[in-house]
Amino acid sequence: MKKQKIVLLFLGMALICICMAGCEKSERYEMAKASKDDMFPIYEQEDEELQEVSELQTLQDVYKSGYEFEEWQLKDIKEPGDILVLEDAFVISDRQADCVFKIDHSGNVIAQMGQTGNGAGEFLKPSALAAYNNEIYVLDQGNNRIQVLDEDLAYNGEIKLKDTKTEDPNYIPQNIAVNGEGVFVTGLSLENPVVDRYAEGMDEAVSNFIGSIDVYEGQVYCINSMVRYYDEENDSFGAVTAAPGWLVSVKEGEVEKLCEMPYGFNITAFLVDKKGILCVSGSGGAVYRLNEDGVYEETIFSLPELQDEETPQIEADDKENIYIVMPKAKKIYRCYK
């Protein structure tokens, strides 16, 4: 009899363990739950905030900007990745040629640097560009690093990005921004999308972020293009573009929410200036002007091809000319008055 009680006791303990294993929540579930109070939370799949009507559907376009636009034909550039405006020239990365070009305002090549490879001054799909303290930062996407050049395109050094081969093999670095606090890098990932800051070491500046980044007057700004949600049935993460969007600033390790973006705009690139925000809307296939509070003001121009671009780039010069780089379409558009 005593033996039977012991057996029953072990059976009971086994059933409890099975129940606990079956009821245990996954790591992704716990991540989503823990993010509820974060700046950029992981939503539930059927969250009411993901069911709102996009403001694009009720948008009353105001074409008062006076901009004309044209495709900027540059015979030496095969697949532009980004454009950087310098005082007297432009720097353009070429993802197909694995080169960086410096050109004058007429489109003539002043200097070029790079070839295919992984050595110093060699590239695999160079893309996003940034400038700081008379140096040019090039996101060497295929080599998972940033190469630093001087303004004559001479090699100055490199910054190795985090190794995600085992933890997040689908991670793709996408955008960069540089100020006195370091080099900020956004990456596309459904498992762990963040903004990383590289200075003496590396730290996480913004968590759960999918979007683009910019620097204006030394301040780093971010706008999310979409949000993540947790799919409990499949225990997986997804992302949706018709979602709340925010302009935030990052300073000394603190992230501050500044204003809300128009719902559903899917802002895939932007820049901050003295007038407010110039942004590329993937969902709208257009470039819009928002004021400093994130309120729509006008349409700069519409271009349906922008709906197919995951990582377009936008830049402007001191004469308010606007340049839109479209890597997938292999085009650069120039907007002017």
Short mmCIF file of C-alpha atoms in Angstrom, two decimals:
data_model
loop_
_atom_site.label_atom_id
_atom_site.label_comp_id
_atom_site.label_asym_id
_atom_site.label_seq_id
_atom_site.Cartn_x
_atom_site.Cartn_y
_atom_site.Cartn_z
CA MET A 1 0.00 0.00 0.00
CA LYS A 2 2.80 2.30 0.88
CA LYS A 3 4.41 1.58 -2.46
CA GLN A 4 1.18 2.40 -4.32
CA LYS A 5 1.02 5.84 -2.69
CA ILE A 6 4.55 6.61 -3.81
CA VAL A 7 3.71 5.60 -7.39
CA LEU A 8 0.57 7.74 -7.34
CA LEU A 9 2.61 10.62 -5.96
CA PHE A 10 5.11 10.38 -8.82
CA LEU A 11 2.27 10.17 -11.37
CA GLY A 12 0.70 13.28 -9.86
CA MET A 13 3.98 15.16 -10.03
CA ALA A 14 4.43 14.11 -13.67
CA LEU A 15 0.97 15.42 -14.56
CA ILE A 16 1.74 18.73 -12.86
CA CYS A 17 4.99 19.03 -14.83
CA ILE A 18 3.22 18.26 -18.12
CA CYS A 19 0.58 20.88 -17.34
CA MET A 20 3.20 23.46 -16.48
CA ALA A 21 5.10 22.74 -19.69
CA GLY A 22 1.93 23.03 -21.75
CA CYS A 23 0.91 26.29 -20.07
CA GLU A 24 4.34 27.90 -20.23
CA LYS A 25 4.37 31.05 -22.34
CA SER A 26 6.95 31.40 -25.09
CA GLU A 27 9.86 33.83 -25.09
CA ARG A 28 8.18 35.89 -27.82
CA TYR A 29 4.98 36.13 -25.80
CA GLU A 30 6.93 37.34 -22.77
CA MET A 31 8.78 39.89 -24.94
CA ALA A 32 5.48 41.27 -26.25
CA LYS A 33 3.99 41.44 -22.77
CA ALA A 34 7.05 43.17 -21.32
CA SER A 35 7.01 45.82 -24.08
CA LYS A 36 3.54 47.22 -23.32
CA ASP A 37 4.90 50.35 -21.62
CA ASP A 38 7.81 50.86 -24.03
CA MET A 39 8.11 53.77 -26.43
CA PHE A 40 7.44 51.35 -29.30
CA PRO A 41 5.40 48.42 -27.93
CA ILE A 42 4.75 45.06 -29.57
CA TYR A 43 1.01 45.02 -30.23
CA GLU A 44 -1.47 42.19 -30.08
CA GLN A 45 -2.49 41.08 -33.55
CA GLU A 46 -6.08 42.30 -33.17
CA ASP A 47 -5.23 45.44 -31.20
CA GLU A 48 -7.71 48.27 -31.78
CA GLU A 49 -4.84 50.66 -32.53
CA LEU A 50 -4.02 48.57 -35.61
CA GLN A 51 -7.56 48.77 -36.96
CA GLU A 52 -7.85 52.53 -37.45
CA VAL A 53 -8.50 54.17 -40.82
CA SER A 54 -5.38 55.46 -42.58
CA GLU A 55 -5.28 59.23 -42.86
CA LEU A 56 -4.25 58.74 -46.48
CA GLN A 57 -7.86 57.83 -47.26
CA THR A 58 -9.12 61.21 -46.11
CA LEU A 59 -6.13 63.27 -47.22
CA GLN A 60 -6.95 66.52 -48.96
CA ASP A 61 -3.85 67.18 -51.05
CA VAL A 62 -2.66 70.77 -51.07
CA TYR A 63 -0.32 71.35 -54.01
CA LYS A 64 1.05 74.73 -52.99
CA SER A 65 4.67 73.72 -52.78
CA GLY A 66 5.48 74.76 -56.34
CA TYR A 67 7.97 71.92 -56.83
CA GLU A 68 8.76 70.34 -60.17
CA PHE A 69 10.56 67.02 -60.30
CA GLU A 70 12.58 65.01 -62.79
CA GLU A 71 14.67 61.88 -62.89
CA TRP A 72 18.31 62.85 -62.46
CA GLN A 73 20.21 60.99 -65.16
CA LEU A 74 23.76 60.15 -64.04
CA LYS A 75 25.54 57.95 -66.57
CA ASP A 76 28.17 56.73 -64.10
CA ILE A 77 25.74 55.61 -61.37
CA LYS A 78 24.18 52.18 -61.91
CA GLU A 79 22.28 51.46 -58.67
CA PRO A 80 22.26 54.43 -56.27
CA GLY A 81 22.08 53.58 -52.58
CA ASP A 82 22.08 57.06 -51.06
CA ILE A 83 23.10 60.66 -51.73
CA LEU A 84 24.91 63.09 -49.48
CA VAL A 85 24.97 66.85 -50.10
CA LEU A 86 28.30 68.54 -49.44
CA GLU A 87 29.01 72.24 -49.74
CA ASP A 88 30.16 72.10 -53.37
CA ALA A 89 29.45 68.51 -54.48
CA PHE A 90 27.47 65.33 -53.92
CA VAL A 91 28.55 61.91 -52.71
CA ILE A 92 26.58 58.94 -54.05
CA SER A 93 26.95 55.27 -53.17
CA ASP A 94 26.53 52.72 -55.97
CA ARG A 95 25.32 49.29 -54.86
CA GLN A 96 25.99 47.65 -58.21
CA ALA A 97 29.48 49.03 -58.84
CA ASP A 98 30.47 48.72 -55.14
CA CYS A 99 31.82 52.24 -55.36
CA VAL A 100 31.34 55.65 -53.84
CA PHE A 101 31.33 58.61 -56.23
CA LYS A 102 31.86 62.32 -55.69
CA ILE A 103 30.18 64.40 -58.39
CA ASP A 104 29.74 68.07 -59.13
CA HIS A 105 26.41 69.85 -59.61
CA SER A 106 26.43 69.02 -63.33
CA GLY A 107 26.74 65.30 -62.60
CA ASN A 108 30.40 64.99 -63.56
CA VAL A 109 32.55 62.59 -61.53
CA ILE A 110 35.18 64.38 -59.46
CA ALA A 111 36.44 61.31 -57.61
CA GLN A 112 35.51 57.71 -57.01
CA MET A 113 36.61 55.09 -54.57
CA GLY A 114 36.03 51.38 -54.08
CA GLN A 115 35.67 48.01 -55.74
CA THR A 116 34.03 44.70 -54.91
CA GLY A 117 35.57 43.00 -51.88
CA ASN A 118 35.92 43.04 -48.12
CA GLY A 119 39.23 44.82 -47.64
CA ALA A 120 39.85 48.43 -46.73
CA GLY A 121 38.17 50.65 -49.32
CA GLU A 122 36.27 47.71 -50.83
CA PHE A 123 32.50 47.29 -50.63
CA LEU A 124 29.59 44.89 -50.95
CA LYS A 125 26.44 46.90 -51.63
CA PRO A 126 27.35 50.29 -50.11
CA SER A 127 24.13 52.06 -49.19
CA ALA A 128 23.31 54.67 -46.54
CA LEU A 129 25.61 57.70 -46.13
CA ALA A 130 26.18 60.22 -43.35
CA ALA A 131 28.60 63.07 -42.74
CA TYR A 132 30.14 64.37 -39.52
CA ASN A 133 33.22 66.40 -38.65
CA ASN A 134 34.53 66.47 -42.25
CA GLU A 135 34.23 62.69 -42.62
CA ILE A 136 31.87 60.54 -44.67
CA TYR A 137 30.35 57.38 -43.21
CA VAL A 138 29.35 54.64 -45.66
CA LEU A 139 27.16 51.71 -44.63
CA ASP A 140 28.97 48.77 -46.24
CA GLN A 141 25.88 46.60 -46.01
CA GLY A 142 27.20 43.36 -47.46
CA ASN A 143 30.27 43.43 -45.22
CA ASN A 144 28.27 44.36 -42.09
CA ARG A 145 30.37 47.41 -41.29
CA ILE A 146 30.67 51.16 -41.77
CA GLN A 147 33.66 52.56 -43.61
CA VAL A 148 34.86 56.07 -42.81
CA LEU A 149 36.25 58.29 -45.58
CA ASP A 150 37.50 61.85 -45.77
CA GLU A 151 35.80 64.33 -48.10
CA ASP A 152 38.19 63.37 -50.91
CA LEU A 153 37.02 59.73 -50.48
CA ALA A 154 40.29 58.53 -48.94
CA TYR A 155 39.92 55.65 -46.48
CA ASN A 156 40.12 56.65 -42.79
CA GLY A 157 38.94 53.51 -40.98
CA GLU A 158 35.95 51.29 -40.27
CA ILE A 159 33.40 50.40 -37.62
CA LYS A 160 32.46 46.73 -37.37
CA LEU A 161 28.75 46.17 -36.74
CA LYS A 162 27.35 43.58 -34.37
CA ASP A 163 27.52 39.94 -35.48
CA THR A 164 23.98 38.56 -35.77
CA LYS A 165 24.69 35.36 -37.71
CA THR A 166 23.54 33.07 -34.89
CA GLU A 167 21.10 35.28 -32.97
CA ASP A 168 19.32 36.99 -35.86
CA PRO A 169 20.61 35.85 -39.28
CA ASN A 170 17.95 37.83 -41.15
CA TYR A 171 19.06 41.16 -39.65
CA ILE A 172 19.94 43.80 -42.27
CA PRO A 173 21.53 47.16 -41.31
CA GLN A 174 19.69 49.90 -43.20
CA ASN A 175 20.21 53.50 -42.10
CA ILE A 176 22.87 55.48 -40.27
CA ALA A 177 23.18 58.83 -38.54
CA VAL A 178 26.21 60.40 -36.85
CA ASN A 179 26.62 63.09 -34.22
CA GLY A 180 28.89 63.85 -31.26
CA GLU A 181 27.43 60.93 -29.29
CA GLY A 182 28.37 58.28 -31.83
CA VAL A 183 27.20 56.41 -34.91
CA PHE A 184 23.55 55.30 -34.84
CA VAL A 185 22.45 52.33 -36.96
CA THR A 186 18.93 51.04 -37.66
CA GLY A 187 18.34 47.51 -38.88
CA LEU A 188 15.47 45.53 -40.38
CA SER A 189 14.51 42.54 -38.27
CA LEU A 190 11.33 40.94 -36.96
CA GLU A 191 13.11 39.24 -34.06
CA ASN A 192 14.99 42.17 -32.53
CA PRO A 193 14.73 45.47 -34.42
CA VAL A 194 16.65 48.23 -32.64
CA VAL A 195 18.68 51.39 -33.09
CA ASP A 196 22.24 50.67 -32.00
CA ARG A 197 24.77 53.32 -31.01
CA TYR A 198 28.46 52.77 -31.67
CA ALA A 199 30.89 54.90 -29.67
CA GLU A 200 33.55 53.40 -27.43
CA GLY A 201 31.52 50.21 -27.55
CA MET A 202 27.95 49.47 -28.61
CA ASP A 203 24.69 50.01 -26.78
CA GLU A 204 21.00 49.90 -27.67
CA ALA A 205 19.59 53.40 -28.16
CA VAL A 206 16.00 52.53 -29.15
CA SER A 207 14.31 49.14 -28.79
CA ASN A 208 11.64 47.51 -30.96
CA PHE A 209 12.13 50.03 -33.77
CA ILE A 210 11.63 49.56 -37.51
CA GLY A 211 12.11 52.80 -39.39
CA SER A 212 14.53 55.52 -40.44
CA ILE A 213 16.80 58.01 -38.74
CA ASP A 214 18.12 61.52 -39.31
CA VAL A 215 20.32 64.20 -37.73
CA TYR A 216 19.39 67.87 -37.67
CA GLU A 217 21.52 70.47 -35.92
CA GLY A 218 23.37 67.72 -34.10
CA GLN A 219 20.22 66.03 -32.76
CA VAL A 220 19.26 62.45 -33.70
CA TYR A 221 15.64 61.84 -34.71
CA CYS A 222 13.79 58.59 -35.51
CA ILE A 223 10.42 57.81 -37.12
CA ASN A 224 9.05 54.27 -37.19
CA SER A 225 7.70 53.09 -40.55
CA MET A 226 5.71 50.19 -39.07
CA VAL A 227 5.10 48.37 -35.80
CA ARG A 228 5.47 44.76 -34.71
CA TYR A 229 2.66 42.57 -33.45
CA TYR A 230 2.63 39.18 -31.75
CA ASP A 231 0.79 36.32 -33.47
CA GLU A 232 -0.07 34.01 -30.57
CA GLU A 233 -1.44 31.20 -32.74
CA ASN A 234 1.85 30.80 -34.61
CA ASP A 235 4.06 32.16 -31.82
CA SER A 236 5.69 34.61 -34.23
CA PHE A 237 6.16 38.31 -34.85
CA GLY A 238 4.73 40.20 -37.78
CA ALA A 239 4.80 43.84 -38.85
CA VAL A 240 2.15 46.18 -40.21
CA THR A 241 2.46 49.60 -41.87
CA ALA A 242 -1.05 50.88 -41.07
CA ALA A 243 -0.12 51.69 -37.50
CA PRO A 244 0.76 54.49 -35.07
CA GLY A 245 3.93 56.36 -35.99
CA TRP A 246 6.04 58.66 -33.84
CA LEU A 247 8.85 61.18 -34.18
CA VAL A 248 11.28 60.66 -31.30
CA SER A 249 14.60 62.20 -30.34
CA VAL A 250 17.58 60.37 -28.86
CA LYS A 251 19.94 62.27 -26.58
CA GLU A 252 22.37 61.08 -23.93
CA GLY A 253 20.71 57.71 -23.71
CA GLU A 254 17.21 59.12 -23.33
CA VAL A 255 14.44 58.65 -25.90
CA GLU A 256 11.75 61.34 -26.02
CA LYS A 257 8.48 61.10 -27.93
CA LEU A 258 7.99 64.44 -29.73
CA CYS A 259 4.85 64.08 -31.84
CA GLU A 260 2.61 61.57 -33.54
CA MET A 261 2.80 61.01 -37.29
CA PRO A 262 -0.32 60.80 -39.50
CA TYR A 263 -1.76 57.31 -39.04
CA GLY A 264 -0.90 54.84 -41.80
CA PHE A 265 1.59 57.04 -43.66
CA ASN A 266 4.30 54.32 -43.51
CA ILE A 267 7.15 56.86 -43.45
CA THR A 268 10.12 55.07 -45.02
CA ALA A 269 12.53 58.03 -45.08
CA PHE A 270 12.51 61.55 -43.68
CA LEU A 271 14.53 64.61 -42.79
CA VAL A 272 13.96 67.30 -40.21
CA ASP A 273 14.50 70.94 -41.15
CA LYS A 274 13.56 74.41 -39.92
CA LYS A 275 10.05 74.06 -41.37
CA GLY A 276 9.26 70.68 -39.85
CA ILE A 277 9.47 67.27 -41.49
CA LEU A 278 9.92 66.18 -45.10
CA CYS A 279 8.94 62.54 -45.42
CA VAL A 280 8.59 59.74 -47.97
CA SER A 281 5.33 57.85 -47.56
CA GLY A 282 5.55 54.27 -48.78
CA SER A 283 1.80 53.78 -48.52
CA GLY A 284 0.99 57.08 -50.23
CA GLY A 285 3.71 56.84 -52.88
CA ALA A 286 4.57 60.49 -52.32
CA VAL A 287 6.76 63.01 -50.54
CA TYR A 288 4.85 65.07 -47.97
CA ARG A 289 5.59 68.13 -45.89
CA LEU A 290 4.50 67.87 -42.23
CA ASN A 291 4.79 70.71 -39.75
CA GLU A 292 6.82 70.43 -36.52
CA ASP A 293 3.82 68.84 -34.79
CA GLY A 294 3.55 66.09 -37.41
CA VAL A 295 0.45 67.55 -39.10
CA TYR A 296 0.15 67.19 -42.89
CA GLU A 297 0.65 70.46 -44.78
CA GLU A 298 1.29 69.73 -48.43
CA THR A 299 2.28 67.21 -51.06
CA ILE A 300 5.68 67.88 -52.61
CA PHE A 301 5.15 65.33 -55.38
CA SER A 302 3.54 61.96 -55.99
CA LEU A 303 5.43 59.00 -57.45
CA PRO A 304 3.68 55.59 -57.25
CA GLU A 305 7.06 53.79 -57.61
CA LEU A 306 7.83 54.84 -54.04
CA GLN A 307 5.32 52.25 -52.83
CA ASP A 308 7.74 49.52 -53.91
CA GLU A 309 10.79 51.02 -52.19
CA GLU A 310 11.66 49.55 -48.78
CA THR A 311 14.60 51.87 -48.07
CA PRO A 312 14.41 55.07 -50.14
CA GLN A 313 16.62 57.96 -49.06
CA ILE A 314 15.84 61.67 -48.95
CA GLU A 315 18.24 64.62 -48.86
CA ALA A 316 17.99 68.37 -49.43
CA ASP A 317 20.47 71.18 -50.11
CA ASP A 318 20.57 74.75 -48.83
CA LYS A 319 18.55 75.92 -51.85
CA GLU A 320 15.67 73.60 -50.83
CA ASN A 321 16.24 71.23 -53.74
CA ILE A 322 15.14 67.74 -52.67
CA TYR A 323 16.75 64.49 -53.79
CA ILE A 324 15.02 61.10 -53.57
CA VAL A 325 17.13 57.96 -54.00
CA MET A 326 15.28 54.79 -55.01
CA PRO A 327 17.66 51.78 -54.81
CA LYS A 328 15.14 49.22 -56.07
CA ALA A 329 14.14 51.31 -59.09
CA LYS A 330 17.81 52.36 -59.56
CA LYS A 331 16.81 56.00 -59.88
CA ILE A 332 17.39 59.41 -58.32
CA TYR A 333 14.72 62.08 -58.55
CA ARG A 334 15.48 65.76 -58.12
CA CYS A 335 12.76 68.18 -56.97
CA TYR A 336 13.24 71.87 -57.55
CA LYS A 337 11.37 75.17 -57.73
#
